[in-house]
Amino acid sequence: MNQDLQSKIKLNNGLLMPQLGLGVWKTSLNETRQMVKEAIENDYVLIDTAKQYGNEEAVGKGIQDGLTSTGRKRASIFLTTKIFNGDQGNYDKLRKAFSAQLQKLQTNYVDLLLLHWPVNNKYNESWRALQDIYADGEAKAIGVCNFNVERMTDLLDHAKVLPAVNQIEFNPLIHQPEIVDFCHQKNIQLEAWSPLGNGRLLANDVIAKIAEHHQKTPAQVILRWEIQQNFIVLTKTTHPQRMQENADIFDFTLSPNEIEQIDQLDTEKHSIWYDKFKWSGNPDGVDDYIAKPGAF
């Protein structure tokens, strides 16, 4: 058992969440099922998916395959999924849609349920449904993704339950300091998606030099930079060897000087596709699109 993958952070409701996990965005159904199975066989605990990815059913099958292969129990997996934008804003519709998500995932609860995007004029009503899902035990924690300070402030003005997590785009190229500071002040845990900047950083000279010094890969250095900032980090790979490498980041520490060098790479620009999500709830928009796996 890789003890490093058992490293956990306590959320504001007391739930322990693994600090490093596997995301399955942009993977085909067969790839998803296989990579989830292999992740469990390689001692991964945190698995992150979403209805919008179009592969929840494959995740459910992969989890069952992995549990059968290893003898582990469902309770050993920390499973995250997200509410689809097209299901937001209507309490009954959201709850019915989430019940269907649970069926696809072959489970009667998820460990963390997130609002995938802050859809304008809908996220507060959606949060009301998530609060009841949480109260009913169908989610052990609830949170959000991609909320900035303005939307998070509005949500907190209406919420009865404080979000446990805000999952945001975070890597050396984009730090989002305003929402990071806000979440720290409110005791909302931050989680990084696209931690490697869509691979744009793997050939960076600064990171390569630091990696050489520590005898690590550039990816390991970037992931370590995020871990040292107390982020929960989602990696993504279909290769078992790389899964093992991504987890091998707890045996070294970046110096303050190295962290500062990486900090200076910040351009504060989102991914190319990020701005396509207008958070409008427009049924014709990309923000209401369920991906065919591999489509994005």
PDB file of C-alpha atoms in Angstrom:
ATOM      1  CA  MET A   1       0.000   0.000   0.000  1.00  0.00           C
ATOM      2  CA  ASN A   2       1.398   3.376  -1.058  1.00  0.00           C
ATOM      3  CA  GLN A   3       1.049   5.344   2.177  1.00  0.00           C
ATOM      4  CA  ASP A   4       1.603   8.636   0.387  1.00  0.00           C
ATOM      5  CA  LEU A   5      -1.667   8.164  -1.500  1.00  0.00           C
ATOM      6  CA  GLN A   6      -3.363   7.807   1.873  1.00  0.00           C
ATOM      7  CA  SER A   7      -2.260  11.366   2.776  1.00  0.00           C
ATOM      8  CA  LYS A   8      -5.417  13.306   3.549  1.00  0.00           C
ATOM      9  CA  ILE A   9      -6.622  16.833   4.268  1.00  0.00           C
ATOM     10  CA  LYS A  10      -9.464  17.487   6.714  1.00  0.00           C
ATOM     11  CA  LEU A  11     -12.356  19.376   5.124  1.00  0.00           C
ATOM     12  CA  ASN A  12     -14.416  21.934   7.045  1.00  0.00           C
ATOM     13  CA  ASN A  13     -17.057  19.310   7.912  1.00  0.00           C
ATOM     14  CA  GLY A  14     -14.421  16.949   9.323  1.00  0.00           C
ATOM     15  CA  LEU A  15     -14.275  14.591   6.329  1.00  0.00           C
ATOM     16  CA  LEU A  16     -10.781  13.460   5.351  1.00  0.00           C
ATOM     17  CA  MET A  17     -10.058  13.875   1.618  1.00  0.00           C
ATOM     18  CA  PRO A  18      -7.001  12.426  -0.159  1.00  0.00           C
ATOM     19  CA  GLN A  19      -4.570  15.094  -1.324  1.00  0.00           C
ATOM     20  CA  LEU A  20      -3.706  13.437  -4.643  1.00  0.00           C
ATOM     21  CA  GLY A  21      -6.131  11.744  -7.001  1.00  0.00           C
ATOM     22  CA  LEU A  22      -7.069  10.735 -10.530  1.00  0.00           C
ATOM     23  CA  GLY A  23      -9.252  12.775 -12.884  1.00  0.00           C
ATOM     24  CA  VAL A  24     -10.896  11.265 -15.965  1.00  0.00           C
ATOM     25  CA  TRP A  25     -11.732  14.272 -18.129  1.00  0.00           C
ATOM     26  CA  LYS A  26     -11.375  13.712 -21.899  1.00  0.00           C
ATOM     27  CA  THR A  27     -10.965   9.917 -21.750  1.00  0.00           C
ATOM     28  CA  SER A  28     -12.885   7.323 -23.763  1.00  0.00           C
ATOM     29  CA  LEU A  29     -15.158   4.818 -22.058  1.00  0.00           C
ATOM     30  CA  ASN A  30     -12.729   1.919 -22.425  1.00  0.00           C
ATOM     31  CA  GLU A  31      -9.800   4.075 -21.323  1.00  0.00           C
ATOM     32  CA  THR A  32     -11.755   5.375 -18.346  1.00  0.00           C
ATOM     33  CA  ARG A  33     -12.756   1.941 -17.098  1.00  0.00           C
ATOM     34  CA  GLN A  34      -9.203   0.629 -17.450  1.00  0.00           C
ATOM     35  CA  MET A  35      -7.466   3.651 -15.916  1.00  0.00           C
ATOM     36  CA  VAL A  36      -9.793   3.685 -12.893  1.00  0.00           C
ATOM     37  CA  LYS A  37      -9.178  -0.032 -12.337  1.00  0.00           C
ATOM     38  CA  GLU A  38      -5.417   0.483 -12.639  1.00  0.00           C
ATOM     39  CA  ALA A  39      -5.511   3.509 -10.361  1.00  0.00           C
ATOM     40  CA  ILE A  40      -7.159   1.445  -7.636  1.00  0.00           C
ATOM     41  CA  GLU A  41      -4.614  -1.331  -8.203  1.00  0.00           C
ATOM     42  CA  ASN A  42      -1.909   1.334  -7.736  1.00  0.00           C
ATOM     43  CA  ASP A  43      -3.420   2.390  -4.380  1.00  0.00           C
ATOM     44  CA  TYR A  44      -5.189   5.540  -5.558  1.00  0.00           C
ATOM     45  CA  VAL A  45      -8.058   6.570  -3.310  1.00  0.00           C
ATOM     46  CA  LEU A  46      -9.492   9.755  -4.901  1.00  0.00           C
ATOM     47  CA  ILE A  47     -11.333   9.353  -8.228  1.00  0.00           C
ATOM     48  CA  ASP A  48     -12.888  12.460  -9.838  1.00  0.00           C
ATOM     49  CA  THR A  49     -15.488  12.448 -12.623  1.00  0.00           C
ATOM     50  CA  ALA A  50     -18.532  14.448 -13.774  1.00  0.00           C
ATOM     51  CA  LYS A  51     -21.755  13.933 -15.702  1.00  0.00           C
ATOM     52  CA  GLN A  52     -20.460  16.396 -18.279  1.00  0.00           C
ATOM     53  CA  TYR A  53     -17.529  14.087 -19.053  1.00  0.00           C
ATOM     54  CA  GLY A  54     -19.944  11.432 -20.313  1.00  0.00           C
ATOM     55  CA  ASN A  55     -18.044   8.605 -18.607  1.00  0.00           C
ATOM     56  CA  GLU A  56     -19.620   8.128 -15.178  1.00  0.00           C
ATOM     57  CA  GLU A  57     -20.823   4.648 -16.104  1.00  0.00           C
ATOM     58  CA  ALA A  58     -17.292   3.640 -17.101  1.00  0.00           C
ATOM     59  CA  VAL A  59     -15.983   5.039 -13.804  1.00  0.00           C
ATOM     60  CA  GLY A  60     -18.527   2.934 -11.930  1.00  0.00           C
ATOM     61  CA  LYS A  61     -17.457  -0.185 -13.804  1.00  0.00           C
ATOM     62  CA  GLY A  62     -13.779   0.636 -13.311  1.00  0.00           C
ATOM     63  CA  ILE A  63     -14.283   1.028  -9.579  1.00  0.00           C
ATOM     64  CA  GLN A  64     -16.023  -2.349  -9.377  1.00  0.00           C
ATOM     65  CA  ASP A  65     -13.234  -3.925 -11.447  1.00  0.00           C
ATOM     66  CA  GLY A  66     -10.611  -2.392  -9.168  1.00  0.00           C
ATOM     67  CA  LEU A  67     -12.360  -3.450  -5.977  1.00  0.00           C
ATOM     68  CA  THR A  68     -12.714  -7.001  -7.280  1.00  0.00           C
ATOM     69  CA  SER A  69      -9.064  -7.078  -8.345  1.00  0.00           C
ATOM     70  CA  THR A  70      -7.685  -5.767  -5.052  1.00  0.00           C
ATOM     71  CA  GLY A  71     -10.226  -6.931  -2.508  1.00  0.00           C
ATOM     72  CA  ARG A  72     -10.699  -3.350  -1.371  1.00  0.00           C
ATOM     73  CA  LYS A  73     -14.096  -2.054  -0.250  1.00  0.00           C
ATOM     74  CA  ARG A  74     -16.153   0.875  -1.580  1.00  0.00           C
ATOM     75  CA  ALA A  75     -15.367   2.771   1.628  1.00  0.00           C
ATOM     76  CA  SER A  76     -11.686   2.815   0.607  1.00  0.00           C
ATOM     77  CA  ILE A  77     -12.512   4.988  -2.441  1.00  0.00           C
ATOM     78  CA  PHE A  78     -13.113   8.739  -2.264  1.00  0.00           C
ATOM     79  CA  LEU A  79     -15.426   9.355  -5.221  1.00  0.00           C
ATOM     80  CA  THR A  80     -16.212  12.825  -6.558  1.00  0.00           C
ATOM     81  CA  THR A  81     -18.723  13.731  -9.231  1.00  0.00           C
ATOM     82  CA  LYS A  82     -20.334  16.979 -10.357  1.00  0.00           C
ATOM     83  CA  ILE A  83     -23.763  18.382 -11.154  1.00  0.00           C
ATOM     84  CA  PHE A  84     -24.285  18.983 -14.860  1.00  0.00           C
ATOM     85  CA  ASN A  85     -25.009  22.601 -15.799  1.00  0.00           C
ATOM     86  CA  GLY A  86     -28.147  21.598 -17.704  1.00  0.00           C
ATOM     87  CA  ASP A  87     -29.562  20.079 -14.497  1.00  0.00           C
ATOM     88  CA  GLN A  88     -29.034  23.213 -12.427  1.00  0.00           C
ATOM     89  CA  GLY A  89     -31.672  25.656 -11.203  1.00  0.00           C
ATOM     90  CA  ASN A  90     -34.559  23.224 -10.708  1.00  0.00           C
ATOM     91  CA  TYR A  91     -34.571  21.415  -7.366  1.00  0.00           C
ATOM     92  CA  ASP A  92     -36.567  18.346  -8.451  1.00  0.00           C
ATOM     93  CA  LYS A  93     -34.776  17.978 -11.782  1.00  0.00           C
ATOM     94  CA  LEU A  94     -31.387  18.171 -10.118  1.00  0.00           C
ATOM     95  CA  ARG A  95     -32.219  15.552  -7.501  1.00  0.00           C
ATOM     96  CA  LYS A  96     -33.664  13.181 -10.079  1.00  0.00           C
ATOM     97  CA  ALA A  97     -30.627  13.647 -12.337  1.00  0.00           C
ATOM     98  CA  PHE A  98     -28.240  13.040  -9.453  1.00  0.00           C
ATOM     99  CA  SER A  99     -30.057   9.800  -8.551  1.00  0.00           C
ATOM    100  CA  ALA A 100     -29.396   8.637 -12.123  1.00  0.00           C
ATOM    101  CA  GLN A 101     -25.721   9.586 -11.707  1.00  0.00           C
ATOM    102  CA  LEU A 102     -25.489   7.397  -8.608  1.00  0.00           C
ATOM    103  CA  GLN A 103     -26.935   4.477 -10.554  1.00  0.00           C
ATOM    104  CA  LYS A 104     -24.326   4.887 -13.290  1.00  0.00           C
ATOM    105  CA  LEU A 105     -21.572   5.055 -10.684  1.00  0.00           C
ATOM    106  CA  GLN A 106     -22.955   1.881  -9.027  1.00  0.00           C
ATOM    107  CA  THR A 107     -23.045   3.460  -5.574  1.00  0.00           C
ATOM    108  CA  ASN A 108     -25.637   4.901  -3.195  1.00  0.00           C
ATOM    109  CA  TYR A 109     -23.467   7.868  -2.220  1.00  0.00           C
ATOM    110  CA  VAL A 110     -20.529   9.947  -3.370  1.00  0.00           C
ATOM    111  CA  ASP A 111     -17.890  11.299  -1.051  1.00  0.00           C
ATOM    112  CA  LEU A 112     -17.902  14.745  -2.659  1.00  0.00           C
ATOM    113  CA  LEU A 113     -20.543  16.335  -4.891  1.00  0.00           C
ATOM    114  CA  LEU A 114     -19.683  19.576  -6.677  1.00  0.00           C
ATOM    115  CA  LEU A 115     -21.542  22.177  -8.729  1.00  0.00           C
ATOM    116  CA  HIS A 116     -19.540  22.017 -11.954  1.00  0.00           C
ATOM    117  CA  TRP A 117     -19.908  25.707 -12.902  1.00  0.00           C
ATOM    118  CA  PRO A 118     -21.588  28.749 -11.296  1.00  0.00           C
ATOM    119  CA  VAL A 119     -24.459  28.969 -13.774  1.00  0.00           C
ATOM    120  CA  ASN A 120     -25.919  32.473 -13.588  1.00  0.00           C
ATOM    121  CA  ASN A 121     -29.199  32.771 -11.674  1.00  0.00           C
ATOM    122  CA  LYS A 122     -29.225  29.036 -10.950  1.00  0.00           C
ATOM    123  CA  TYR A 123     -26.428  28.132  -8.574  1.00  0.00           C
ATOM    124  CA  ASN A 124     -28.204  29.228  -5.386  1.00  0.00           C
ATOM    125  CA  GLU A 125     -31.241  27.035  -6.095  1.00  0.00           C
ATOM    126  CA  SER A 126     -28.876  24.238  -7.091  1.00  0.00           C
ATOM    127  CA  TRP A 127     -27.041  24.637  -3.793  1.00  0.00           C
ATOM    128  CA  ARG A 128     -30.323  24.257  -1.921  1.00  0.00           C
ATOM    129  CA  ALA A 129     -30.692  20.824  -3.538  1.00  0.00           C
ATOM    130  CA  LEU A 130     -27.084  19.899  -2.720  1.00  0.00           C
ATOM    131  CA  GLN A 131     -27.643  20.808   0.910  1.00  0.00           C
ATOM    132  CA  ASP A 132     -30.535  18.329   1.067  1.00  0.00           C
ATOM    133  CA  ILE A 133     -28.521  15.663  -0.763  1.00  0.00           C
ATOM    134  CA  TYR A 134     -25.866  16.159   1.900  1.00  0.00           C
ATOM    135  CA  ALA A 135     -28.420  16.001   4.717  1.00  0.00           C
ATOM    136  CA  ASP A 136     -29.822  12.772   3.251  1.00  0.00           C
ATOM    137  CA  GLY A 137     -26.367  11.146   3.202  1.00  0.00           C
ATOM    138  CA  GLU A 138     -26.106  10.803  -0.574  1.00  0.00           C
ATOM    139  CA  ALA A 139     -22.997  12.991  -0.465  1.00  0.00           C
ATOM    140  CA  LYS A 140     -20.554  13.067   2.428  1.00  0.00           C
ATOM    141  CA  ALA A 141     -19.437  16.583   1.456  1.00  0.00           C
ATOM    142  CA  ILE A 142     -20.593  19.205  -1.031  1.00  0.00           C
ATOM    143  CA  GLY A 143     -18.729  21.936  -2.834  1.00  0.00           C
ATOM    144  CA  VAL A 144     -18.302  23.921  -6.026  1.00  0.00           C
ATOM    145  CA  CYS A 145     -16.024  24.342  -9.024  1.00  0.00           C
ATOM    146  CA  ASN A 146     -14.814  27.456 -10.778  1.00  0.00           C
ATOM    147  CA  PHE A 147     -16.403  29.949  -8.379  1.00  0.00           C
ATOM    148  CA  ASN A 148     -14.750  33.368  -8.222  1.00  0.00           C
ATOM    149  CA  VAL A 149     -15.024  35.747  -5.262  1.00  0.00           C
ATOM    150  CA  GLU A 150     -18.184  37.473  -6.526  1.00  0.00           C
ATOM    151  CA  ARG A 151     -20.120  34.256  -7.028  1.00  0.00           C
ATOM    152  CA  MET A 152     -18.782  32.609  -3.886  1.00  0.00           C
ATOM    153  CA  THR A 153     -19.795  35.634  -1.815  1.00  0.00           C
ATOM    154  CA  ASP A 154     -23.289  35.483  -3.277  1.00  0.00           C
ATOM    155  CA  LEU A 155     -23.521  31.750  -2.604  1.00  0.00           C
ATOM    156  CA  LEU A 156     -22.421  32.161   1.011  1.00  0.00           C
ATOM    157  CA  ASP A 157     -25.054  34.882   1.503  1.00  0.00           C
ATOM    158  CA  HIS A 158     -27.737  32.278   0.698  1.00  0.00           C
ATOM    159  CA  ALA A 159     -26.153  29.018   1.898  1.00  0.00           C
ATOM    160  CA  LYS A 160     -26.870  27.114   5.085  1.00  0.00           C
ATOM    161  CA  VAL A 161     -23.960  24.734   4.504  1.00  0.00           C
ATOM    162  CA  LEU A 162     -20.491  26.108   3.781  1.00  0.00           C
ATOM    163  CA  PRO A 163     -18.943  24.578   0.649  1.00  0.00           C
ATOM    164  CA  ALA A 164     -16.216  22.134   1.626  1.00  0.00           C
ATOM    165  CA  VAL A 165     -14.233  22.490  -1.612  1.00  0.00           C
ATOM    166  CA  ASN A 166     -13.741  24.882  -4.519  1.00  0.00           C
ATOM    167  CA  GLN A 167     -12.136  23.090  -7.452  1.00  0.00           C
ATOM    168  CA  ILE A 168     -10.415  25.629  -9.707  1.00  0.00           C
ATOM    169  CA  GLU A 169      -7.910  25.792 -12.522  1.00  0.00           C
ATOM    170  CA  PHE A 170      -4.560  26.125 -10.780  1.00  0.00           C
ATOM    171  CA  ASN A 171      -1.001  25.549 -11.967  1.00  0.00           C
ATOM    172  CA  PRO A 172       2.211  27.597 -12.270  1.00  0.00           C
ATOM    173  CA  LEU A 173       0.675  29.538 -15.171  1.00  0.00           C
ATOM    174  CA  ILE A 174      -2.492  30.592 -13.310  1.00  0.00           C
ATOM    175  CA  HIS A 175      -2.716  31.200  -9.557  1.00  0.00           C
ATOM    176  CA  GLN A 176      -6.096  32.980  -9.129  1.00  0.00           C
ATOM    177  CA  PRO A 177      -4.890  34.688  -5.921  1.00  0.00           C
ATOM    178  CA  GLU A 178      -8.150  36.496  -5.080  1.00  0.00           C
ATOM    179  CA  ILE A 179     -10.308  33.370  -4.840  1.00  0.00           C
ATOM    180  CA  VAL A 180      -7.450  31.395  -3.274  1.00  0.00           C
ATOM    181  CA  ASP A 181      -7.123  33.975  -0.475  1.00  0.00           C
ATOM    182  CA  PHE A 182     -10.905  34.158  -0.054  1.00  0.00           C
ATOM    183  CA  CYS A 183     -11.240  30.385   0.317  1.00  0.00           C
ATOM    184  CA  HIS A 184      -8.371  30.271   2.796  1.00  0.00           C
ATOM    185  CA  GLN A 185     -10.150  32.900   4.911  1.00  0.00           C
ATOM    186  CA  LYS A 186     -13.439  30.962   4.786  1.00  0.00           C
ATOM    187  CA  ASN A 187     -11.871  27.536   5.452  1.00  0.00           C
ATOM    188  CA  ILE A 188     -12.906  26.225   2.034  1.00  0.00           C
ATOM    189  CA  GLN A 189     -10.419  23.676   0.696  1.00  0.00           C
ATOM    190  CA  LEU A 190      -8.949  24.354  -2.741  1.00  0.00           C
ATOM    191  CA  GLU A 191      -8.519  21.640  -5.345  1.00  0.00           C
ATOM    192  CA  ALA A 192      -6.522  22.013  -8.557  1.00  0.00           C
ATOM    193  CA  TRP A 193      -7.686  20.886 -11.958  1.00  0.00           C
ATOM    194  CA  SER A 194      -5.292  21.088 -14.925  1.00  0.00           C
ATOM    195  CA  PRO A 195      -2.357  21.019 -12.472  1.00  0.00           C
ATOM    196  CA  LEU A 196       0.154  20.549 -15.296  1.00  0.00           C
ATOM    197  CA  GLY A 197      -1.275  23.359 -17.420  1.00  0.00           C
ATOM    198  CA  ASN A 198      -2.339  20.998 -20.200  1.00  0.00           C
ATOM    199  CA  GLY A 199       1.270  19.908 -20.525  1.00  0.00           C
ATOM    200  CA  ARG A 200       2.509  23.386 -21.480  1.00  0.00           C
ATOM    201  CA  LEU A 201       4.924  23.436 -18.544  1.00  0.00           C
ATOM    202  CA  LEU A 202       6.654  20.099 -19.011  1.00  0.00           C
ATOM    203  CA  ALA A 203       9.355  21.571 -21.256  1.00  0.00           C
ATOM    204  CA  ASN A 204       9.844  24.742 -19.215  1.00  0.00           C
ATOM    205  CA  ASP A 205      13.527  25.461 -18.533  1.00  0.00           C
ATOM    206  CA  VAL A 206      12.995  26.666 -14.951  1.00  0.00           C
ATOM    207  CA  ILE A 207      11.063  23.572 -13.993  1.00  0.00           C
ATOM    208  CA  ALA A 208      13.446  21.278 -15.873  1.00  0.00           C
ATOM    209  CA  LYS A 209      16.414  22.657 -13.913  1.00  0.00           C
ATOM    210  CA  ILE A 210      14.631  22.164 -10.574  1.00  0.00           C
ATOM    211  CA  ALA A 211      13.619  18.653 -11.641  1.00  0.00           C
ATOM    212  CA  GLU A 212      17.209  17.787 -12.498  1.00  0.00           C
ATOM    213  CA  HIS A 213      18.377  19.023  -9.102  1.00  0.00           C
ATOM    214  CA  HIS A 214      15.906  16.753  -7.289  1.00  0.00           C
ATOM    215  CA  GLN A 215      16.263  13.878  -9.772  1.00  0.00           C
ATOM    216  CA  LYS A 216      12.551  14.098 -10.472  1.00  0.00           C
ATOM    217  CA  THR A 217      10.460  14.663 -13.592  1.00  0.00           C
ATOM    218  CA  PRO A 218       9.068  18.119 -14.448  1.00  0.00           C
ATOM    219  CA  ALA A 219       5.560  16.777 -13.747  1.00  0.00           C
ATOM    220  CA  GLN A 220       6.605  15.644 -10.274  1.00  0.00           C
ATOM    221  CA  VAL A 221       8.065  19.077  -9.513  1.00  0.00           C
ATOM    222  CA  ILE A 222       4.867  20.858 -10.602  1.00  0.00           C
ATOM    223  CA  LEU A 223       2.662  18.526  -8.572  1.00  0.00           C
ATOM    224  CA  ARG A 224       4.933  18.987  -5.566  1.00  0.00           C
ATOM    225  CA  TRP A 225       4.668  22.782  -5.932  1.00  0.00           C
ATOM    226  CA  GLU A 226       0.878  22.464  -5.664  1.00  0.00           C
ATOM    227  CA  ILE A 227       0.951  19.966  -2.810  1.00  0.00           C
ATOM    228  CA  GLN A 228       3.204  22.285  -0.780  1.00  0.00           C
ATOM    229  CA  GLN A 229       0.548  24.996  -1.151  1.00  0.00           C
ATOM    230  CA  ASN A 230      -1.951  22.666   0.516  1.00  0.00           C
ATOM    231  CA  PHE A 231      -3.997  22.091  -2.623  1.00  0.00           C
ATOM    232  CA  ILE A 232      -5.742  18.829  -3.366  1.00  0.00           C
ATOM    233  CA  VAL A 233      -4.451  17.849  -6.803  1.00  0.00           C
ATOM    234  CA  LEU A 234      -6.042  15.867  -9.635  1.00  0.00           C
ATOM    235  CA  THR A 235      -3.678  14.130 -12.012  1.00  0.00           C
ATOM    236  CA  LYS A 236      -4.674  12.454 -15.246  1.00  0.00           C
ATOM    237  CA  THR A 237      -2.936   9.641 -17.081  1.00  0.00           C
ATOM    238  CA  THR A 238      -3.866   6.384 -18.736  1.00  0.00           C
ATOM    239  CA  HIS A 239      -0.433   4.858 -18.048  1.00  0.00           C
ATOM    240  CA  PRO A 240       0.132   2.853 -14.832  1.00  0.00           C
ATOM    241  CA  GLN A 241       3.829   3.822 -14.706  1.00  0.00           C
ATOM    242  CA  ARG A 242       2.937   7.498 -14.841  1.00  0.00           C
ATOM    243  CA  MET A 243       0.317   6.972 -12.136  1.00  0.00           C
ATOM    244  CA  GLN A 244       3.109   5.656  -9.939  1.00  0.00           C
ATOM    245  CA  GLU A 245       5.393   8.567 -10.870  1.00  0.00           C
ATOM    246  CA  ASN A 246       2.669  11.119 -10.121  1.00  0.00           C
ATOM    247  CA  ALA A 247       2.322   9.640  -6.646  1.00  0.00           C
ATOM    248  CA  ASP A 248       6.070   9.676  -6.036  1.00  0.00           C
ATOM    249  CA  ILE A 249       6.171  13.309  -4.913  1.00  0.00           C
ATOM    250  CA  PHE A 250       6.184  13.020  -1.138  1.00  0.00           C
ATOM    251  CA  ASP A 251       9.880  12.212  -0.664  1.00  0.00           C
ATOM    252  CA  PHE A 252      11.291  15.646  -1.523  1.00  0.00           C
ATOM    253  CA  THR A 253      10.592  19.278  -0.705  1.00  0.00           C
ATOM    254  CA  LEU A 254      10.955  22.367  -2.863  1.00  0.00           C
ATOM    255  CA  SER A 255      12.952  25.157  -1.259  1.00  0.00           C
ATOM    256  CA  PRO A 256      11.483  28.654  -0.822  1.00  0.00           C
ATOM    257  CA  ASN A 257      13.736  29.828  -3.644  1.00  0.00           C
ATOM    258  CA  GLU A 258      12.520  27.070  -5.963  1.00  0.00           C
ATOM    259  CA  ILE A 259       8.905  27.851  -5.119  1.00  0.00           C
ATOM    260  CA  GLU A 260       9.534  31.525  -5.893  1.00  0.00           C
ATOM    261  CA  GLN A 261      11.075  30.620  -9.264  1.00  0.00           C
ATOM    262  CA  ILE A 262       7.990  28.601 -10.173  1.00  0.00           C
ATOM    263  CA  ASP A 263       5.683  31.336  -8.845  1.00  0.00           C
ATOM    264  CA  GLN A 264       7.217  33.767 -11.325  1.00  0.00           C
ATOM    265  CA  LEU A 265       5.928  31.694 -14.261  1.00  0.00           C
ATOM    266  CA  ASP A 266       2.396  32.993 -13.591  1.00  0.00           C
ATOM    267  CA  THR A 267       0.645  34.535 -16.615  1.00  0.00           C
ATOM    268  CA  GLU A 268      -2.841  34.518 -15.009  1.00  0.00           C
ATOM    269  CA  LYS A 269      -4.448  33.205 -18.187  1.00  0.00           C
ATOM    270  CA  HIS A 270      -7.074  30.474 -18.189  1.00  0.00           C
ATOM    271  CA  SER A 271      -7.043  27.509 -20.560  1.00  0.00           C
ATOM    272  CA  ILE A 272      -7.972  28.322 -24.140  1.00  0.00           C
ATOM    273  CA  TRP A 273     -11.402  26.697 -23.806  1.00  0.00           C
ATOM    274  CA  TYR A 274     -12.258  28.148 -20.382  1.00  0.00           C
ATOM    275  CA  ASP A 275     -13.983  31.279 -21.654  1.00  0.00           C
ATOM    276  CA  LYS A 276     -16.386  29.191 -23.760  1.00  0.00           C
ATOM    277  CA  PHE A 277     -18.224  28.547 -20.518  1.00  0.00           C
ATOM    278  CA  LYS A 278     -20.407  31.647 -20.145  1.00  0.00           C
ATOM    279  CA  TRP A 279     -22.259  30.255 -17.104  1.00  0.00           C
ATOM    280  CA  SER A 280     -25.485  31.471 -18.714  1.00  0.00           C
ATOM    281  CA  GLY A 281     -27.474  28.263 -18.576  1.00  0.00           C
ATOM    282  CA  ASN A 282     -28.181  28.636 -22.311  1.00  0.00           C
ATOM    283  CA  PRO A 283     -29.264  25.167 -23.498  1.00  0.00           C
ATOM    284  CA  ASP A 284     -27.489  25.749 -26.801  1.00  0.00           C
ATOM    285  CA  GLY A 285     -24.203  26.674 -25.143  1.00  0.00           C
ATOM    286  CA  VAL A 286     -21.160  24.533 -24.488  1.00  0.00           C
ATOM    287  CA  ASP A 287     -21.841  24.899 -20.774  1.00  0.00           C
ATOM    288  CA  ASP A 288     -24.834  22.543 -21.227  1.00  0.00           C
ATOM    289  CA  TYR A 289     -22.990  20.019 -23.359  1.00  0.00           C
ATOM    290  CA  ILE A 290     -22.383  16.465 -22.156  1.00  0.00           C
ATOM    291  CA  ALA A 291     -19.187  15.301 -23.743  1.00  0.00           C
ATOM    292  CA  LYS A 292     -18.834  12.203 -25.787  1.00  0.00           C
ATOM    293  CA  PRO A 293     -15.736  10.895 -23.985  1.00  0.00           C
ATOM    294  CA  GLY A 294     -12.658  12.301 -25.663  1.00  0.00           C
ATOM    295  CA  ALA A 295     -14.605  15.139 -27.317  1.00  0.00           C
ATOM    296  CA  PHE A 296     -13.019  18.086 -25.468  1.00  0.00           C
TER     297      PHE A 296
END
